[in-house]
Coordinates of C-alpha atoms in Angstrom, one line a residue:
Chain L
X1 CA 28.7 17.0 12.9
X2 CA 26.1 15.7 11.1
X3 CA 24.0 12.9 13.2
X4 CA 23.0 10.7 10.4
X5 CA 21.1 7.7 12.1
X6 CA 21.7 6.5 16.4
X7 CA 20.8 3.4 17.2
X8 CA 21.0 1.9 20.9
X9 CA 23.1 -1.6 21.2
X10 CA 24.0 -3.3 24.5
X11 CA 23.4 -0.9 26.5
X12 CA 25.3 2.1 24.4
X13 CA 24.7 4.2 21.4
X14 CA 25.9 3.2 18.5
X15 CA 26.0 7.1 16.6
X16 CA 26.5 7.2 12.2
X17 CA 28.2 11.0 11.2
X18 CA 29.2 12.9 8.9
X19 CA 31.6 16.1 8.7
X20 CA 33.1 18.7 6.5
X21 CA 37.0 17.1 6.8
X22 CA 39.0 20.8 6.9
X23 CA 42.4 17.2 6.1
X24 CA 40.2 16.3 2.9
X25 CA 38.2 19.2 2.2
X26 CA 35.2 16.6 2.1
X27 CA 32.4 15.2 4.1
X28 CA 34.3 12.8 5.8
X29 CA 31.4 9.9 7.1
X30 CA 32.3 8.7 10.4
X31 CA 31.1 5.6 13.0
X32 CA 30.9 5.8 17.1
X33 CA 29.6 3.3 19.8
X34 CA 30.1 5.2 23.5
X35 CA 29.3 2.7 26.2
X36 CA 27.3 2.6 29.3
X37 CA 30.0 3.8 31.0
X38 CA 30.8 6.8 29.1
X39 CA 27.5 8.0 31.0
X40 CA 29.4 8.7 33.9
X41 CA 33.1 9.3 32.9
X42 CA 35.9 9.6 29.8
X43 CA 36.8 6.5 28.6
X44 CA 39.1 5.5 25.9
X45 CA 39.0 5.4 22.7
X46 CA 39.3 3.1 19.8
X47 CA 40.2 3.7 16.7
X48 CA 39.8 1.2 13.8
X49 CA 40.3 1.6 10.3
X50 CA 38.8 -0.4 6.9
X51 CA 40.5 -2.0 4.6
X52 CA 39.8 -1.7 0.3
X53 CA 35.9 -0.9 -0.8
X54 CA 34.9 -0.4 3.0
X55 CA 33.0 2.4 5.0
X56 CA 32.8 3.8 8.2
X57 CA 29.5 1.1 8.6
X58 CA 31.6 -1.9 7.7
X59 CA 33.8 -2.6 11.4
X60 CA 30.7 -1.3 12.8
X61 CA 28.2 -3.9 11.3
X62 CA 30.4 -6.6 10.7
X63 CA 32.6 -7.0 13.3
X64 CA 30.7 -8.0 16.4
X65 CA 32.8 -5.3 18.6
X66 CA 30.0 -3.6 20.5
X67 CA 28.5 -6.4 22.9
X68 CA 32.8 -5.7 24.7
X69 CA 33.8 -2.7 23.7
X70 CA 30.1 -2.5 26.3
X71 CA 31.5 -5.0 28.6
X72 CA 35.3 -3.0 28.4
X73 CA 33.7 0.6 28.4
X74 CA 35.6 1.6 24.7
X75 CA 34.2 4.3 22.8
X76 CA 34.9 2.6 18.9
X77 CA 35.4 4.9 17.0
X78 CA 35.3 4.3 12.6
X79 CA 36.0 6.3 9.4
X80 CA 35.6 6.1 5.2
X81 CA 38.1 4.1 3.6
X82 CA 38.7 7.4 1.9
X83 CA 37.0 11.1 0.4
X84 CA 34.0 10.5 -1.6
X85 CA 32.0 12.4 -4.3
X86 CA 35.4 14.4 -6.1
X87 CA 35.3 12.8 -9.4
X88 CA 38.9 12.8 -9.5
X89 CA 40.0 11.4 -13.0
X90 CA 40.9 7.9 -12.3
X91 CA 39.3 7.7 -8.7
X92 CA 36.7 5.0 -9.6
X93 CA 38.5 3.4 -12.0
X94 CA 39.6 0.8 -9.9
X95 CA 39.0 -0.8 -6.8
X96 CA 41.9 -1.1 -4.8
X97 CA 42.8 2.8 -5.5
X98 CA 41.7 5.9 -5.4
X99 CA 38.0 6.4 -3.6
X100 CA 37.6 3.7 -1.1
X101 CA 41.4 2.9 -1.5
X102 CA 43.1 5.9 0.5
X103 CA 46.1 3.6 2.4
X104 CA 45.8 6.4 4.9
X105 CA 48.8 8.7 3.8
X106 CA 48.8 12.0 3.2
X107 CA 49.2 11.9 -1.1
X108 CA 51.6 13.9 -2.7
X109 CA 51.3 13.6 -6.3
X110 CA 48.4 15.6 -7.7
X111 CA 45.8 15.2 -8.6
X112 CA 46.0 14.1 -4.6
X113 CA 47.3 16.2 -3.0
X114 CA 44.5 18.2 -2.0
X115 CA 42.4 15.5 -0.6
X116 CA 44.3 12.2 -0.1
X117 CA 45.4 13.7 3.7
X118 CA 43.7 10.3 5.6
X119 CA 46.8 10.3 7.7
X120 CA 45.7 13.6 9.0
X121 CA 43.1 12.2 9.0
X122 CA 43.1 10.1 11.4
X123 CA 46.3 10.4 13.4
X124 CA 44.8 14.6 14.0
X125 CA 41.5 15.8 13.6
X126 CA 39.3 13.0 14.2
X127 CA 40.3 12.1 17.3
X128 CA 40.6 16.1 17.6
X129 CA 36.8 15.9 16.9
X130 CA 36.0 13.0 18.6
X131 CA 37.2 13.9 21.7
X132 CA 35.9 17.6 21.9
X133 CA 32.5 15.4 20.6
X134 CA 31.9 13.2 22.7
X135 CA 32.9 10.8 26.7
X136 CA 37.0 9.8 25.1
X137 CA 40.4 10.6 26.0
X138 CA 42.8 12.4 25.1
X139 CA 45.3 10.3 27.4
X140 CA 44.5 7.1 26.5
X141 CA 43.6 5.9 22.1
X142 CA 44.1 2.8 20.6
X143 CA 44.5 1.7 17.1
X144 CA 43.9 -1.5 14.6
X145 CA 42.3 -2.1 11.6
X146 CA 42.1 -4.6 9.2
X147 CA 43.7 -5.8 5.9
X148 CA 44.3 -1.6 4.5
X149 CA 43.7 -0.5 7.1
X150 CA 45.9 -2.4 9.5
X151 CA 48.5 -1.8 7.2
X152 CA 47.3 2.1 8.8
X153 CA 46.8 1.3 12.2
X154 CA 50.6 0.1 11.6
X155 CA 51.6 3.0 10.1
X156 CA 50.0 6.0 12.5
X157 CA 50.7 4.3 15.0
X158 CA 54.4 3.7 14.9
X159 CA 54.9 7.5 12.9
X160 CA 53.6 9.1 16.0
X161 CA 53.9 6.8 19.0
X162 CA 53.3 10.6 21.4
X163 CA 49.9 10.2 20.4
X164 CA 48.5 6.7 19.6
X165 CA 48.8 3.7 23.5
X166 CA 47.8 1.2 21.8
X167 CA 47.9 -1.1 18.7
X168 CA 47.1 -4.2 16.5
X169 CA 45.9 -5.4 13.0
X170 CA 44.0 -8.1 11.8
X171 CA 45.6 -9.8 7.8
X172 CA 47.5 -6.2 7.3
X173 CA 49.8 -5.6 4.5
X174 CA 52.7 -5.5 6.1
X175 CA 54.9 -4.2 3.1
X176 CA 53.2 -2.7 1.0
X177 CA 55.9 -1.6 -0.6
X178 CA 56.6 -5.0 -1.7
X179 CA 53.8 -6.1 -3.3
X180 CA 51.3 -4.7 -5.6
X181 CA 48.9 -2.4 -3.6
X182 CA 50.7 -0.9 -2.0
X183 CA 53.1 -0.2 -5.5
X184 CA 50.5 1.0 -7.7
X185 CA 48.4 3.1 -4.4
X186 CA 52.1 4.8 -3.1
X187 CA 53.5 5.5 -6.6
X188 CA 50.1 7.0 -8.0
X189 CA 49.7 9.3 -4.1
X190 CA 53.6 9.7 -3.3
X191 CA 55.7 9.2 -7.0
X192 CA 58.5 6.8 -7.3
X193 CA 60.5 8.1 -5.2
X194 CA 61.0 5.5 -3.2
X195 CA 62.4 6.9 -0.5
X196 CA 59.2 8.4 -0.2
X197 CA 57.7 5.4 0.2
X198 CA 59.4 3.7 2.5
X199 CA 58.1 6.5 5.8
X200 CA 54.5 4.5 4.4
X201 CA 55.5 1.3 4.9
X202 CA 55.4 -0.5 9.0
X203 CA 57.5 -3.3 8.2
X204 CA 60.3 -0.4 7.1
X205 CA 59.1 2.1 10.2
X206 CA 59.2 -0.8 12.6
X207 CA 62.5 -2.0 11.4
X208 CA 63.9 1.4 12.5
X209 CA 62.3 1.9 16.0
X210 CA 60.0 -0.1 17.8
X211 CA 56.7 0.8 19.1
X212 CA 55.9 0.7 23.1
X213 CA 54.0 -1.7 23.8
X214 CA 53.2 -5.3 22.1
X215 CA 52.0 -5.5 19.1
X216 CA 49.9 -7.8 18.0
X217 CA 49.3 -8.6 14.2
X218 CA 46.5 -11.7 13.7
X219 CA 47.4 -13.9 9.4
X220 CA 44.3 -16.4 8.6
X221 CA 47.4 -18.9 6.6
X222 CA 43.7 -19.4 4.5
X223 CA 43.7 -15.4 3.5
X224 CA 43.1 -15.5 -0.9
X225 CA 45.7 -12.4 -0.9
X226 CA 48.4 -13.6 2.3
X227 CA 51.0 -14.1 -0.5
X228 CA 50.6 -11.7 -3.2
X229 CA 49.7 -8.8 -1.1
X230 CA 50.0 -9.4 2.9
X231 CA 53.4 -11.1 4.4
X232 CA 53.4 -10.6 7.7
X233 CA 56.6 -12.3 8.0
X234 CA 57.9 -9.0 6.7
X235 CA 56.8 -7.4 10.4
X236 CA 58.4 -10.4 11.9
X237 CA 61.7 -9.3 10.8
X238 CA 61.7 -5.8 10.7
X239 CA 60.4 -7.0 15.3
X240 CA 63.8 -8.5 15.2
X241 CA 65.6 -6.1 14.4
X242 CA 64.1 -3.0 16.1
X243 CA 63.3 -5.4 19.7
X244 CA 59.0 -5.3 18.8
X245 CA 57.8 -6.5 21.3
X246 CA 55.4 -8.6 18.8
X247 CA 52.2 -11.5 19.1
X248 CA 51.7 -12.5 15.4
X249 CA 50.0 -15.5 15.2
X250 CA 48.9 -17.7 12.5
X251 CA 45.3 -19.4 12.3
X252 CA 45.2 -21.9 9.7
X253 CA 41.4 -22.4 7.8
X254 CA 40.8 -18.6 8.3
X255 CA 40.0 -16.4 5.7
X256 CA 40.4 -12.5 4.8
X257 CA 37.3 -11.2 5.7
X258 CA 34.3 -10.2 8.9
X259 CA 34.2 -13.8 9.5
X260 CA 37.5 -14.1 10.5
X261 CA 37.3 -10.6 11.9
X262 CA 34.6 -11.3 14.8
X263 CA 35.9 -14.6 15.4
X264 CA 39.3 -12.9 17.0
X265 CA 38.0 -9.1 17.9
X266 CA 37.5 -10.5 21.7
X267 CA 41.7 -10.9 22.2
X268 CA 42.1 -7.5 20.4
X269 CA 39.3 -5.3 22.6
X270 CA 41.6 -7.4 25.5
X271 CA 45.0 -6.5 24.7
X272 CA 44.1 -2.3 23.7
X273 CA 42.0 -2.5 27.0
X274 CA 44.9 -4.3 28.9
X275 CA 47.0 -1.2 27.8
X276 CA 44.8 1.7 27.7
X277 CA 43.4 1.0 30.8
X278 CA 46.9 0.1 32.3
Chain S
X1 CA 23.6 -28.4 -3.7
X2 CA 26.4 -25.7 -4.8
X3 CA 28.0 -24.4 -2.2
X4 CA 29.0 -20.9 -3.0
X5 CA 31.2 -19.7 0.0
X6 CA 33.2 -21.3 3.1
X7 CA 34.4 -19.3 5.9
X8 CA 36.7 -20.3 9.1
X9 CA 34.2 -19.0 12.3
X10 CA 34.5 -19.3 16.2
X11 CA 36.5 -22.9 15.0
X12 CA 33.5 -24.1 13.2
X13 CA 32.0 -23.3 9.4
X14 CA 30.7 -20.2 8.0
X15 CA 28.5 -21.9 4.5
X16 CA 27.1 -20.7 1.9
X17 CA 25.2 -23.1 -0.1
X18 CA 22.0 -23.0 -3.1
X19 CA 20.4 -25.8 -4.2
X20 CA 16.8 -25.9 -6.8
X21 CA 13.8 -26.5 -4.8
X22 CA 11.0 -28.4 -5.2
X23 CA 8.7 -25.7 -2.6
X24 CA 9.6 -23.2 -4.8
X25 CA 10.5 -24.6 -8.2
X26 CA 13.7 -22.3 -8.1
X27 CA 16.5 -22.2 -6.7
X28 CA 17.3 -21.1 -2.6
X29 CA 20.4 -19.3 -1.0
X30 CA 20.8 -20.8 2.9
X31 CA 23.5 -20.2 5.1
X32 CA 24.8 -22.6 7.3
X33 CA 27.0 -22.1 10.9
X34 CA 28.5 -25.6 12.0
X35 CA 29.7 -25.6 15.7
X36 CA 32.7 -27.1 16.2
X37 CA 31.1 -29.8 18.2
X38 CA 29.2 -30.8 16.0
X39 CA 33.1 -32.6 14.1
X40 CA 32.4 -35.4 16.6
X41 CA 28.7 -36.3 17.0
X42 CA 25.1 -33.7 15.8
X43 CA 23.7 -31.0 17.5
X44 CA 20.0 -29.2 17.1
X45 CA 19.8 -26.9 14.9
X46 CA 18.5 -22.9 15.6
X47 CA 16.5 -21.8 12.1
X48 CA 16.4 -18.4 11.6
X49 CA 13.7 -16.4 9.5
X50 CA 15.2 -13.0 8.2
X51 CA 12.6 -9.8 7.6
X52 CA 11.6 -7.6 4.5
X53 CA 14.9 -7.2 2.6
X54 CA 16.8 -9.3 3.8
X55 CA 18.0 -13.3 2.6
X56 CA 20.2 -15.6 3.7
X57 CA 23.4 -13.8 4.6
X58 CA 22.1 -10.5 6.9
X59 CA 21.3 -13.0 10.1
X60 CA 25.3 -14.1 9.6
X61 CA 26.4 -11.0 9.0
X62 CA 24.7 -8.7 11.4
X63 CA 23.2 -10.0 14.5
X64 CA 26.8 -11.8 15.5
X65 CA 25.5 -14.9 16.8
X66 CA 28.3 -17.0 15.7
X67 CA 30.2 -16.9 18.9
X68 CA 27.6 -18.3 21.3
X69 CA 26.4 -20.9 18.8
X70 CA 29.9 -22.7 18.5
X71 CA 30.2 -22.2 22.3
X72 CA 26.9 -24.0 22.9
X73 CA 27.3 -25.7 20.5
X74 CA 24.7 -25.9 18.4
X75 CA 23.9 -25.3 14.1
X76 CA 22.9 -22.0 12.5
X77 CA 20.3 -21.9 9.6
X78 CA 19.6 -19.9 7.9
X79 CA 17.5 -18.6 4.5
X80 CA 16.2 -16.4 2.1
X81 CA 13.1 -14.5 2.6
X82 CA 11.4 -15.2 -0.6
X83 CA 11.9 -17.2 -4.4
X84 CA 13.9 -14.8 -6.0
X85 CA 14.4 -14.8 -10.2
X86 CA 10.4 -15.6 -11.4
X87 CA 9.9 -11.8 -12.6
X88 CA 5.9 -12.4 -11.6
X89 CA 3.6 -9.5 -12.4
X90 CA 4.0 -7.2 -9.4
X91 CA 7.2 -9.3 -7.5
X92 CA 10.0 -6.2 -8.1
X93 CA 7.5 -3.0 -7.3
X94 CA 7.5 -2.4 -3.7
X95 CA 9.9 -3.7 -0.9
X96 CA 7.3 -5.0 1.7
X97 CA 5.4 -7.7 -1.0
X98 CA 6.9 -9.8 -4.0
X99 CA 10.5 -10.8 -4.2
X100 CA 12.4 -10.3 -0.8
X101 CA 8.9 -10.7 1.2
X102 CA 7.5 -14.0 0.8
X103 CA 6.1 -13.8 4.5
X104 CA 6.2 -17.8 5.0
X105 CA 3.7 -18.2 3.7
X106 CA 1.8 -20.6 1.4
X107 CA 0.0 -18.5 -1.3
X108 CA -3.3 -19.8 -2.8
X109 CA -3.9 -17.6 -5.1
X110 CA -1.7 -16.9 -8.3
X111 CA 0.2 -16.0 -10.4
X112 CA 2.0 -16.6 -6.2
X113 CA 0.9 -19.6 -5.4
X114 CA 2.5 -21.5 -7.7
X115 CA 6.0 -20.3 -6.3
X116 CA 6.0 -18.6 -3.2
X117 CA 5.5 -21.3 -0.9
X118 CA 8.1 -20.3 1.8
X119 CA 5.9 -22.2 4.9
X120 CA 6.9 -25.8 3.1
X121 CA 9.8 -24.7 2.3
X122 CA 11.1 -24.3 6.2
X123 CA 8.5 -26.6 8.1
X124 CA 9.5 -29.4 5.9
X125 CA 12.1 -28.5 3.1
X126 CA 15.0 -27.1 4.5
X127 CA 15.5 -29.1 8.1
X128 CA 15.3 -32.3 6.0
X129 CA 18.4 -31.0 2.8
X130 CA 20.0 -30.0 6.4
X131 CA 19.3 -32.9 8.1
X132 CA 20.6 -35.1 5.8
X133 CA 23.5 -32.5 4.7
X134 CA 25.2 -31.8 7.9
X135 CA 25.5 -33.1 11.5
X136 CA 22.2 -31.7 12.8
X137 CA 20.3 -33.6 14.8
X138 CA 16.3 -33.9 14.1
X139 CA 15.0 -34.5 17.1
X140 CA 15.5 -31.6 18.5
X141 CA 14.5 -27.9 15.7
X142 CA 14.6 -24.5 17.3
X143 CA 13.1 -21.7 15.7
X144 CA 13.0 -18.1 15.3
X145 CA 13.2 -13.7 13.6
X146 CA 13.4 -10.3 12.9
X147 CA 10.5 -9.1 12.2
X148 CA 8.4 -10.4 8.8
X149 CA 10.4 -13.4 10.3
X150 CA 9.2 -13.3 13.1
X151 CA 6.1 -14.0 12.8
X152 CA 7.5 -17.0 10.4
X153 CA 8.7 -18.7 13.0
X154 CA 6.5 -18.0 15.6
X155 CA 3.2 -19.8 12.9
X156 CA 5.5 -22.4 11.9
X157 CA 6.3 -23.5 15.2
X158 CA 3.3 -22.9 16.0
X159 CA 1.2 -24.7 13.3
X160 CA 3.7 -27.6 13.7
X161 CA 4.4 -27.5 17.3
X162 CA 5.4 -31.5 16.9
X163 CA 8.9 -30.5 14.7
X164 CA 9.8 -27.7 16.6
X165 CA 11.0 -27.5 19.9
X166 CA 11.8 -23.7 20.6
X167 CA 10.5 -20.4 19.8
X168 CA 11.5 -17.2 19.6
X169 CA 11.6 -14.0 18.7
X170 CA 12.8 -10.9 17.4
X171 CA 10.0 -7.5 16.9
X172 CA 7.8 -10.5 15.0
X173 CA 4.3 -8.8 13.0
X174 CA 2.6 -10.0 15.5
X175 CA -0.9 -9.5 14.1
X176 CA -0.8 -9.3 10.9
X177 CA -5.2 -10.0 9.6
X178 CA -4.6 -5.9 11.4
X179 CA -1.6 -4.2 10.1
X180 CA -1.2 -2.7 6.3
X181 CA 2.4 -5.2 5.4
X182 CA -0.1 -8.2 6.4
X183 CA -3.0 -6.9 5.3
X184 CA -0.5 -6.1 1.6
X185 CA 1.2 -9.2 1.6
X186 CA -2.2 -12.2 3.1
X187 CA -5.4 -10.0 0.3
X188 CA -2.5 -10.7 -2.1
X189 CA -0.8 -14.3 -1.7
X190 CA -3.8 -15.2 0.0
X191 CA -7.7 -13.3 -1.4
X192 CA -10.0 -11.9 0.0
X193 CA -11.0 -14.5 2.6
X194 CA -10.0 -13.1 6.3
X195 CA -10.6 -17.0 7.4
X196 CA -7.6 -18.0 5.1
X197 CA -5.7 -15.0 7.3
X198 CA -6.7 -16.5 10.7
X199 CA -4.3 -19.8 9.9
X200 CA -1.3 -17.5 9.3
X201 CA -1.9 -14.9 11.9
X202 CA 0.7 -16.0 14.6
X203 CA -1.7 -13.9 17.4
X204 CA -5.0 -16.0 16.3
X205 CA -3.2 -19.4 16.3
X206 CA -1.6 -18.8 20.3
X207 CA -4.8 -17.6 21.0
X208 CA -6.1 -21.1 20.3
X209 CA -3.3 -24.0 21.0
X210 CA -0.2 -23.1 23.4
X211 CA 3.5 -23.5 22.3
X212 CA 4.5 -26.2 24.4
X213 CA 8.3 -24.6 25.3
X214 CA 8.3 -20.7 26.2
X215 CA 8.5 -18.2 24.1
X216 CA 10.5 -16.0 23.7
X217 CA 10.0 -12.2 22.6
X218 CA 12.1 -8.8 22.6
X219 CA 10.5 -5.2 21.5
X220 CA 12.2 -2.0 21.2
X221 CA 10.1 0.7 22.4
X222 CA 12.2 2.8 19.8
X223 CA 11.0 0.7 16.5
X224 CA 10.2 2.5 14.3
X225 CA 7.4 0.5 13.3
X226 CA 6.3 -0.4 16.8
X227 CA 2.3 1.3 16.7
X228 CA 1.8 1.1 13.0
X229 CA 3.3 -3.3 11.8
X230 CA 4.1 -5.3 15.5
X231 CA 0.7 -5.2 18.3
X232 CA 3.4 -7.2 20.0
X233 CA 0.6 -6.7 22.9
X234 CA -1.5 -9.3 20.3
X235 CA 0.7 -12.2 21.2
X236 CA -0.1 -11.6 25.3
X237 CA -3.3 -11.0 25.3
X238 CA -3.1 -14.3 23.1
X239 CA -1.3 -16.5 25.4
X240 CA -3.7 -15.1 28.1
X241 CA -6.3 -17.1 26.7
X242 CA -4.1 -19.9 25.5
X243 CA -2.2 -20.4 28.3
X244 CA 1.0 -19.7 26.2
X245 CA 4.2 -19.6 28.5
X246 CA 5.4 -16.6 27.2
X247 CA 8.6 -13.5 28.1
X248 CA 8.1 -10.8 25.8
X249 CA 10.0 -8.1 27.0
X250 CA 10.2 -4.3 25.7
X251 CA 13.5 -2.2 25.9
X252 CA 13.6 1.4 26.1
X253 CA 16.1 2.8 23.6
X254 CA 15.8 -0.2 21.0
X255 CA 15.2 0.3 17.2
X256 CA 14.2 -2.5 14.6
X257 CA 17.0 -3.0 13.0
X258 CA 20.8 -5.6 14.1
X259 CA 21.4 -3.3 16.7
X260 CA 19.0 -4.0 18.9
X261 CA 18.9 -8.0 17.5
X262 CA 23.0 -8.3 18.2
X263 CA 22.3 -6.3 22.3
X264 CA 20.0 -9.3 22.6
X265 CA 20.8 -12.5 21.2
X266 CA 22.2 -14.2 23.3
X267 CA 19.2 -14.3 26.1
X268 CA 17.6 -15.3 22.6
X269 CA 20.8 -18.3 21.9
X270 CA 20.5 -19.1 26.1
X271 CA 16.7 -20.3 25.5
X272 CA 16.9 -22.4 22.8
X273 CA 19.3 -24.1 24.5
X274 CA 18.1 -24.4 28.1
X275 CA 15.0 -26.5 26.0
X276 CA 16.9 -28.4 22.5
X277 CA 19.4 -30.0 25.1
X278 CA 16.7 -30.3 27.6

């Protein structure tokens, strides 16, 4: 690991690192906020997956999460949204596919399959790295995210409920097989077999098996992507099928950005803390 | 005024505008957070001046101030750090002078004197615009800022104590006549008469006359600019001379950036609210 910068923050430390990732075969960047409580004990870690075009910095700069994480004693982790620097054909042609748009899955189609393995990175490699190098408990992990990262958090936890204990999302791409962002990404990364797509769709996964703890989802009603790309109602239907405990809240006047996220970040941290410290 | 964007935020609204400024002769951008309390009454406004290279967005994105402003009922205002788009000779050659580095003074030297009038803009034009168009009280104004903007806040309030009621700063350029950033800016904007410089130096102004209310200043001890550019001890000496009530706090482990600012933003908002609501 290479330390790129560190900063005092609310009595804890904010770190930015890069490392050579086995999952992606590239250097990957990640960020960690270590709360003051971690000076004397291991603490639960809460992983945040960012949306299209974002980086490992976005959440730490814009979400306003460190204040309450320092109070509750949560270690926060975020990472980049794709491998970078590969220069694969077409990887920089659009903002919603390729660089900055890894969709937190394991690609099966060339040229993506060798590097676009963000699911392995988030589910296995990054937690192992964090738990080996920071005072993060390996027993209690939470995960959440925004938009493409909300999809990523839901899918990561629903596919691996033995590894993740708490789960929430802001404005997730809830049913990617049914919307343009998801169809573009899945057809390129996974090919045209829609059976393969179903393994990476939060609503299809949730309909089959409920996550063990309550799932919190916040959605702004003034979100410009709501009708075309997000489809939170698909999660509600899935939760009915599997008996998932789902708290989906719709908020009038809030859009898709970080002014929305920061307005409700406290509720998400308290949701995770309530489960991770139980 | 042209509305560029608006966002729901903590029950209030975050706005970004541009307008044709008489002070600078250019379009200027500014940002306003209107707290929920302002739906039914005028509220005090707190103006934030950002540092070198920043814009009207920086504070609203990075400082984490809206949460408590929404609780306390403070309207927040920030603005750009210089005129832009003029293409004056040399205005983009360095990051610490010209574009993004207006130093919140009224320039007297060509080619700057016709446009670099950020002091008039901050002290008069922007409050008049805000008070005419938003539910901001004209009776109770606070001002604070960071680095170059800390200098700007101190100088604006110390020069115009009848217009400003509360004052604080993060890591201000406390004694610009004595440091490289200040000397570069002042010699270009004000010429070589150091008597003219003294009218824009917070420590020299404070030594002559105390601001009526207590001044809060926070400074990180891990700030890379502390010894060369900031000189907070000059404010302490000035406060002794004039009897200024000054609460200058030094914080081990904190640097010059917004992870420092967000860590102490709550104390600043409470400082201002305590005076503005008294």
